[in-house]
mmCIF file of C-alpha atoms in Angstrom:
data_model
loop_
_atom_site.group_PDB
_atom_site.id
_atom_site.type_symbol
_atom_site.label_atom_id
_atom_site.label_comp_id
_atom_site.label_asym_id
_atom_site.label_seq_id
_atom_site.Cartn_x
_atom_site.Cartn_y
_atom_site.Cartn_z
ATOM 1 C CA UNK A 1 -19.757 -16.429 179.387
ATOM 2 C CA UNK A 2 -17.041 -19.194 177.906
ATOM 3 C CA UNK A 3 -19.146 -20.616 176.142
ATOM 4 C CA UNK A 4 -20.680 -17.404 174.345
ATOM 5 C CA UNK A 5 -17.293 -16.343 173.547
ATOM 6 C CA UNK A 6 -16.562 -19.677 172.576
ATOM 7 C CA UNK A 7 -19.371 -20.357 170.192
ATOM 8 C CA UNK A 8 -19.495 -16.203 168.748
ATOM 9 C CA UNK A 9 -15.548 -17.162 167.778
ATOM 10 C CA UNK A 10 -16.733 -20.435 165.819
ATOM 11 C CA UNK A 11 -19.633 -18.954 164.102
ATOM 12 C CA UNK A 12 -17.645 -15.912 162.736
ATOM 13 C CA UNK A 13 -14.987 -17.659 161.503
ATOM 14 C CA UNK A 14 -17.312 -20.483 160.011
ATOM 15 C CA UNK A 15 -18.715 -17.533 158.501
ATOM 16 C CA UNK A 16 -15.813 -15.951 157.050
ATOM 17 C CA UNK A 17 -14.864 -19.077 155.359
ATOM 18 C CA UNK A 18 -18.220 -18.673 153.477
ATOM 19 C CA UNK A 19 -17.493 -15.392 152.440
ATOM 20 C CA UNK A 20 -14.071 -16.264 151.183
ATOM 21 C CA UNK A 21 -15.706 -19.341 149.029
ATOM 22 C CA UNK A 22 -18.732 -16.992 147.917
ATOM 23 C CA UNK A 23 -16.307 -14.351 146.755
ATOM 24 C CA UNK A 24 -13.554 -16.893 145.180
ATOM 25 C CA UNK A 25 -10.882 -14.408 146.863
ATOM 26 C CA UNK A 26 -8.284 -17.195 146.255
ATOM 27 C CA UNK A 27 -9.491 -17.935 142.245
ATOM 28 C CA UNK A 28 -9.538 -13.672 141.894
ATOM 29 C CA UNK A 29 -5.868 -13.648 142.866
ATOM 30 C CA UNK A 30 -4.590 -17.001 140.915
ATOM 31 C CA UNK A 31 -6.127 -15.470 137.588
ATOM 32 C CA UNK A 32 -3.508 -12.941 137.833
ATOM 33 C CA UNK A 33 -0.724 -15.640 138.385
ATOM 34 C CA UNK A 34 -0.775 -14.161 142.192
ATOM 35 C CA UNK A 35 -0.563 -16.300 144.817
ATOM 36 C CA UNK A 36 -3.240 -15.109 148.378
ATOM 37 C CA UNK A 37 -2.467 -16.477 151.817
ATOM 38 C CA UNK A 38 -4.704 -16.067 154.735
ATOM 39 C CA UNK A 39 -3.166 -14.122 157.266
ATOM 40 C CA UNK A 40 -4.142 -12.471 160.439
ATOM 41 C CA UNK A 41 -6.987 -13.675 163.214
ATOM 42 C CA UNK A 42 -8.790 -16.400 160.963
ATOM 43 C CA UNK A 43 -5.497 -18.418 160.043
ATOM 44 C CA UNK A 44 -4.808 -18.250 163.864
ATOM 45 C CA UNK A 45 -8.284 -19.102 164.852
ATOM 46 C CA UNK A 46 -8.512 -15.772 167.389
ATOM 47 C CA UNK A 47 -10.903 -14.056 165.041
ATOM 48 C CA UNK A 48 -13.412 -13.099 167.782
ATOM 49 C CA UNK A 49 -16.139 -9.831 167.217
ATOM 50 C CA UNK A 50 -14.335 -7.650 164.889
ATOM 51 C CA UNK A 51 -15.108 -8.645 161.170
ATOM 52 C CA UNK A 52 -12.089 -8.705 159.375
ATOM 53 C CA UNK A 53 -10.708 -11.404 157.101
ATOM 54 C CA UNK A 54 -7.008 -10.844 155.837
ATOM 55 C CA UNK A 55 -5.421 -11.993 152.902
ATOM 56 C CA UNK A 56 -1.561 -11.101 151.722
ATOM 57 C CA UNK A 57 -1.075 -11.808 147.757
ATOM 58 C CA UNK A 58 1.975 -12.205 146.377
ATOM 59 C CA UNK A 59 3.192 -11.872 142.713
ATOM 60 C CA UNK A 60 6.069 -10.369 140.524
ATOM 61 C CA UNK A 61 5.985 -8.107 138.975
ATOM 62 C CA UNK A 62 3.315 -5.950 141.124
ATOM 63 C CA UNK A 63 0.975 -4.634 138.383
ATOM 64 C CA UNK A 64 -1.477 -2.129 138.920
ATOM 65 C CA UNK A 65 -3.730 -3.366 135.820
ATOM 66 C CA UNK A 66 -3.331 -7.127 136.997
ATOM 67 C CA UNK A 67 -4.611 -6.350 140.701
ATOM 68 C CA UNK A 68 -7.527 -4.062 139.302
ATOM 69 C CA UNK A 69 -8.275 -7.535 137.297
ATOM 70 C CA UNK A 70 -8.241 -9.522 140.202
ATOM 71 C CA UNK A 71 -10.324 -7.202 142.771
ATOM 72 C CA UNK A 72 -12.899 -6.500 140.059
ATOM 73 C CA UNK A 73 -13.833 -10.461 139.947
ATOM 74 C CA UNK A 74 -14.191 -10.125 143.724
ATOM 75 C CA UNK A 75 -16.141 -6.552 143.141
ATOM 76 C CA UNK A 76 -18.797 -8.420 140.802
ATOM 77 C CA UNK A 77 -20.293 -9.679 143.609
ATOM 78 C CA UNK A 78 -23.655 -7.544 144.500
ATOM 79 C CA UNK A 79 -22.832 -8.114 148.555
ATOM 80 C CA UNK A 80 -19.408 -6.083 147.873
ATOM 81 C CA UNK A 81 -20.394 -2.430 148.707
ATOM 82 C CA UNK A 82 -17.049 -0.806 148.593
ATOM 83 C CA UNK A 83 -13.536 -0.818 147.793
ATOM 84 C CA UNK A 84 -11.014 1.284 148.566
ATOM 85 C CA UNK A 85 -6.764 0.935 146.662
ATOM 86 C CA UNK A 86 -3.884 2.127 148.201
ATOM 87 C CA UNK A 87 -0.545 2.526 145.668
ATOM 88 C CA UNK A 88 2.537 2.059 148.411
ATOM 89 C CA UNK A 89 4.654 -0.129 145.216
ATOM 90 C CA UNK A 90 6.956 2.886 145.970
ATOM 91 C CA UNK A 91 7.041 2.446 149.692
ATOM 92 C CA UNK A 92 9.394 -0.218 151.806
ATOM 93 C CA UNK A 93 5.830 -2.131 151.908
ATOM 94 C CA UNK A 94 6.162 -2.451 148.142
ATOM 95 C CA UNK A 95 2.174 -3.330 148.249
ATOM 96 C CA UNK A 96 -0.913 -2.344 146.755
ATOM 97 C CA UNK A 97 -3.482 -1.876 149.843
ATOM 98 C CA UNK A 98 -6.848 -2.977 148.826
ATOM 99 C CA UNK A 99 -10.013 -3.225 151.730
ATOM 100 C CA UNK A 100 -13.107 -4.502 150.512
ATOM 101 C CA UNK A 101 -16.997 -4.216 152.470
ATOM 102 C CA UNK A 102 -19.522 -6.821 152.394
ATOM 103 C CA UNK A 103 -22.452 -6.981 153.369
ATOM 104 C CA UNK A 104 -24.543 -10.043 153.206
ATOM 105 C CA UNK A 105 -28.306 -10.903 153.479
ATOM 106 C CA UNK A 106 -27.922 -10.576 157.314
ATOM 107 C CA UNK A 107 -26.811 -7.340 157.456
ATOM 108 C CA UNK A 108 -23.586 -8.043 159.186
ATOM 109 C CA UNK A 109 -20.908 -5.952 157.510
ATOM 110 C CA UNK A 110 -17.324 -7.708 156.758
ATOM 111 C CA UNK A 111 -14.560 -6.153 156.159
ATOM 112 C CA UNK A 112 -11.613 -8.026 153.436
ATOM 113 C CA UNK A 113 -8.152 -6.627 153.584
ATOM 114 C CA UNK A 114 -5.988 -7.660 150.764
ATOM 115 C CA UNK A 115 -2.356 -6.656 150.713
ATOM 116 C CA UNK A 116 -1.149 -7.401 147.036
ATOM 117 C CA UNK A 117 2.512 -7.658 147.889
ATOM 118 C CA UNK A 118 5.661 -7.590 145.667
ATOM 119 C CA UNK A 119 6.923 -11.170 145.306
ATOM 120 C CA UNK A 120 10.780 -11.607 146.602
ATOM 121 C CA UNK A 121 10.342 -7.928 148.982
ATOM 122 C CA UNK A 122 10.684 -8.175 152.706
ATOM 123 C CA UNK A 123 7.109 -8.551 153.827
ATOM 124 C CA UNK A 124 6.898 -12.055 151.664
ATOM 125 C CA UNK A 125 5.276 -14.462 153.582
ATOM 126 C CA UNK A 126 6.208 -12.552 156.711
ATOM 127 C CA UNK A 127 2.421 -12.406 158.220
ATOM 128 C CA UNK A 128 2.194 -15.639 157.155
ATOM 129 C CA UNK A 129 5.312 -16.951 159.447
ATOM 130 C CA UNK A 130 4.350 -14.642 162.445
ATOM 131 C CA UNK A 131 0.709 -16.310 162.544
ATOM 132 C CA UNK A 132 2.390 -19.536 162.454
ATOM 133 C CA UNK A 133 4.732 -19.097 164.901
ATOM 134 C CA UNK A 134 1.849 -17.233 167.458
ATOM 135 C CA UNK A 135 0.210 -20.267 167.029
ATOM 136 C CA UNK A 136 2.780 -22.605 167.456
ATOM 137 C CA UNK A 137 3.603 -21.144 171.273
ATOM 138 C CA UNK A 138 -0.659 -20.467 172.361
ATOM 139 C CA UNK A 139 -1.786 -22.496 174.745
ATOM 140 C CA UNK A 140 -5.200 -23.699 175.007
ATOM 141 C CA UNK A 141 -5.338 -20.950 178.357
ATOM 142 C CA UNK A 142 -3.413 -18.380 175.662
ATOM 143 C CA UNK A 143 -5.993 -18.978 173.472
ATOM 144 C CA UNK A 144 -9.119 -18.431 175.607
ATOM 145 C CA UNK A 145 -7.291 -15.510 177.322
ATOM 146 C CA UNK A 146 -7.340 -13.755 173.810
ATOM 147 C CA UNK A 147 -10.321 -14.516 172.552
ATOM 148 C CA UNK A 148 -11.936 -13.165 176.064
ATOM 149 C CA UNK A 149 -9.962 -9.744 175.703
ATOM 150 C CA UNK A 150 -11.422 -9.240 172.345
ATOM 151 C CA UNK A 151 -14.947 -9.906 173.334
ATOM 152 C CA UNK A 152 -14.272 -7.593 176.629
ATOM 153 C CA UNK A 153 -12.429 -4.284 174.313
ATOM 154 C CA UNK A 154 -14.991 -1.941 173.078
ATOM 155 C CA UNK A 155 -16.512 -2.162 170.217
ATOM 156 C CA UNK A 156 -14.887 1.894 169.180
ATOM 157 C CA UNK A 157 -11.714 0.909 171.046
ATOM 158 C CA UNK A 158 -9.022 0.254 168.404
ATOM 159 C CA UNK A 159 -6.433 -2.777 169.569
ATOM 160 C CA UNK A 160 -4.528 -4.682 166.718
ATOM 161 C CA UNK A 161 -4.591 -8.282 166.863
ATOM 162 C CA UNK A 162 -0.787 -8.492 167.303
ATOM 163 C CA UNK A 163 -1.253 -6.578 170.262
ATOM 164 C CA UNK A 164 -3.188 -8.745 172.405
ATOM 165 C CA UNK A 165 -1.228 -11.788 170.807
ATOM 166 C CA UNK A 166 2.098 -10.095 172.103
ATOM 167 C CA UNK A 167 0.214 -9.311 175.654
ATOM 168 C CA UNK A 168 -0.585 -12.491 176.567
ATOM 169 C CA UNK A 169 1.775 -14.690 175.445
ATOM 170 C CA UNK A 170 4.887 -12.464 176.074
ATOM 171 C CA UNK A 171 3.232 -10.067 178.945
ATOM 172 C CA UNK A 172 1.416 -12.595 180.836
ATOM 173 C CA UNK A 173 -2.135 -10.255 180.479
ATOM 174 C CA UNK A 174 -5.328 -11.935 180.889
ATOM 175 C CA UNK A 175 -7.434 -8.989 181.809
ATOM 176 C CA UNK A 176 -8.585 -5.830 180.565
ATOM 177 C CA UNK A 177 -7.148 -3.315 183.038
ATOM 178 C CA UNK A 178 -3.763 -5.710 182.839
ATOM 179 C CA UNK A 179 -4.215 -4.770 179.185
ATOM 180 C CA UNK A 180 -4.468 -1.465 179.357
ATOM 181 C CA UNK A 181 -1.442 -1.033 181.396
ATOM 182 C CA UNK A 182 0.903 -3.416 179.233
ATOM 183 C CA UNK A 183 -0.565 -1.436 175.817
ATOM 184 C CA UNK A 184 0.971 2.002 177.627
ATOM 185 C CA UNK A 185 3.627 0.439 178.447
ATOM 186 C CA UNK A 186 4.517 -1.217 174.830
ATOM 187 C CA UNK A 187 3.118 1.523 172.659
ATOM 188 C CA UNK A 188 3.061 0.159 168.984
ATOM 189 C CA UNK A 189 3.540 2.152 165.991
ATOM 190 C CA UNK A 190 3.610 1.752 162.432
ATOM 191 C CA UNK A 191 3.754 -1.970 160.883
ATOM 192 C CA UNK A 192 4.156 -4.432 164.158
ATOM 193 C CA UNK A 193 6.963 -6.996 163.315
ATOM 194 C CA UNK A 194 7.035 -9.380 166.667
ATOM 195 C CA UNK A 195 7.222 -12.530 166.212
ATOM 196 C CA UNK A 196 7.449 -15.084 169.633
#
């Protein structure tokens, strides 16, 4: 069972990687002058069953016309099915919210999240320092632990990624019902801003 978890982990993320190169996510952004970081699972290396790939992009000022630019580059691509744009410049996120669908040749679907976030606000480079810092304090064990959770949760059972991250390394969880219990316990809401 390791090893399945093990190799499923490797072959998505390879994956992802290809769909980041095929869509030229990072190239879309820098012809705006905006700067995309990988955040999230993939940076960490905990991406496990759910297909997500995030990205937070940073630039100033935060222009709706310039981030239409740089998501219809990405939206050229025939495999992009859908994208949906979320205007929150006016929030404390100070972000456009964009989520792009992919679908390639082997059906799988993928799903890009792109945060297009004011440069100099107080989410700059803050995913990019908790994924860092996660990673920093995982243990080999930490690691496995995590990646086994995911591959355990249901696939219609919503858990952020922070969430198991926090568990384990902070709660001690290594098991589903252990899970369970600590998520009651530690009910999350809103943007989650732990960092170990």
């Amino acid at each position: 069972m390791e090893a399945e978890i093990m190799d499923l982990a490797l072959r998505n993320a390879a994956r992802a990687r290809e769909i980041i190169e095929e869509l030229d996510i990072v190239g879309a952004w820098r012809s705006i002058g905006a700067e995309a970081n990988l955040v999230g699972s993939l940076r960490m290396g905990l991406m496990m069953k759910h297909r997500d790939i995030d990205f937070h992009v940073y630039s100033s000022p935060l222009s709706v016309a310039d981030s239409f630019a740089a998501v219809a580059r990405i939206a050229a691509n025939p495999h992009v099915m859908e994208i949906t744009f979320r205007n929150l410049a006016d929030t404390d996120e100070h972000c456009f919210e964009w989520h792009a669908f992919y679908r390639g040749e082997d059906g799988e679907l993928w799903q890009l999240d792109m945060i297009h976030i004011l440069r100099g606000s107080f989410y700059d480079g803050y995913f990019e320092r908790m994924a860092d810092c996660i990673s920093a304090v995982m243990t080999d064990e930490m690691r496995e632990a995590v990646l086994r959770l995911k591959y355990q949760t249901p696939d219609d059972e919503k858990i952020m990624g922070v969430e198991y991250y926090r568990a384990v390394v902070e709660g001690g969880v290594r098991d589903m019902d252990s899970l369970r219990r600590w998520l009651a316990a530690n009910p999350s809401q809103g943007v989650v801003e732990w960092i170990p």
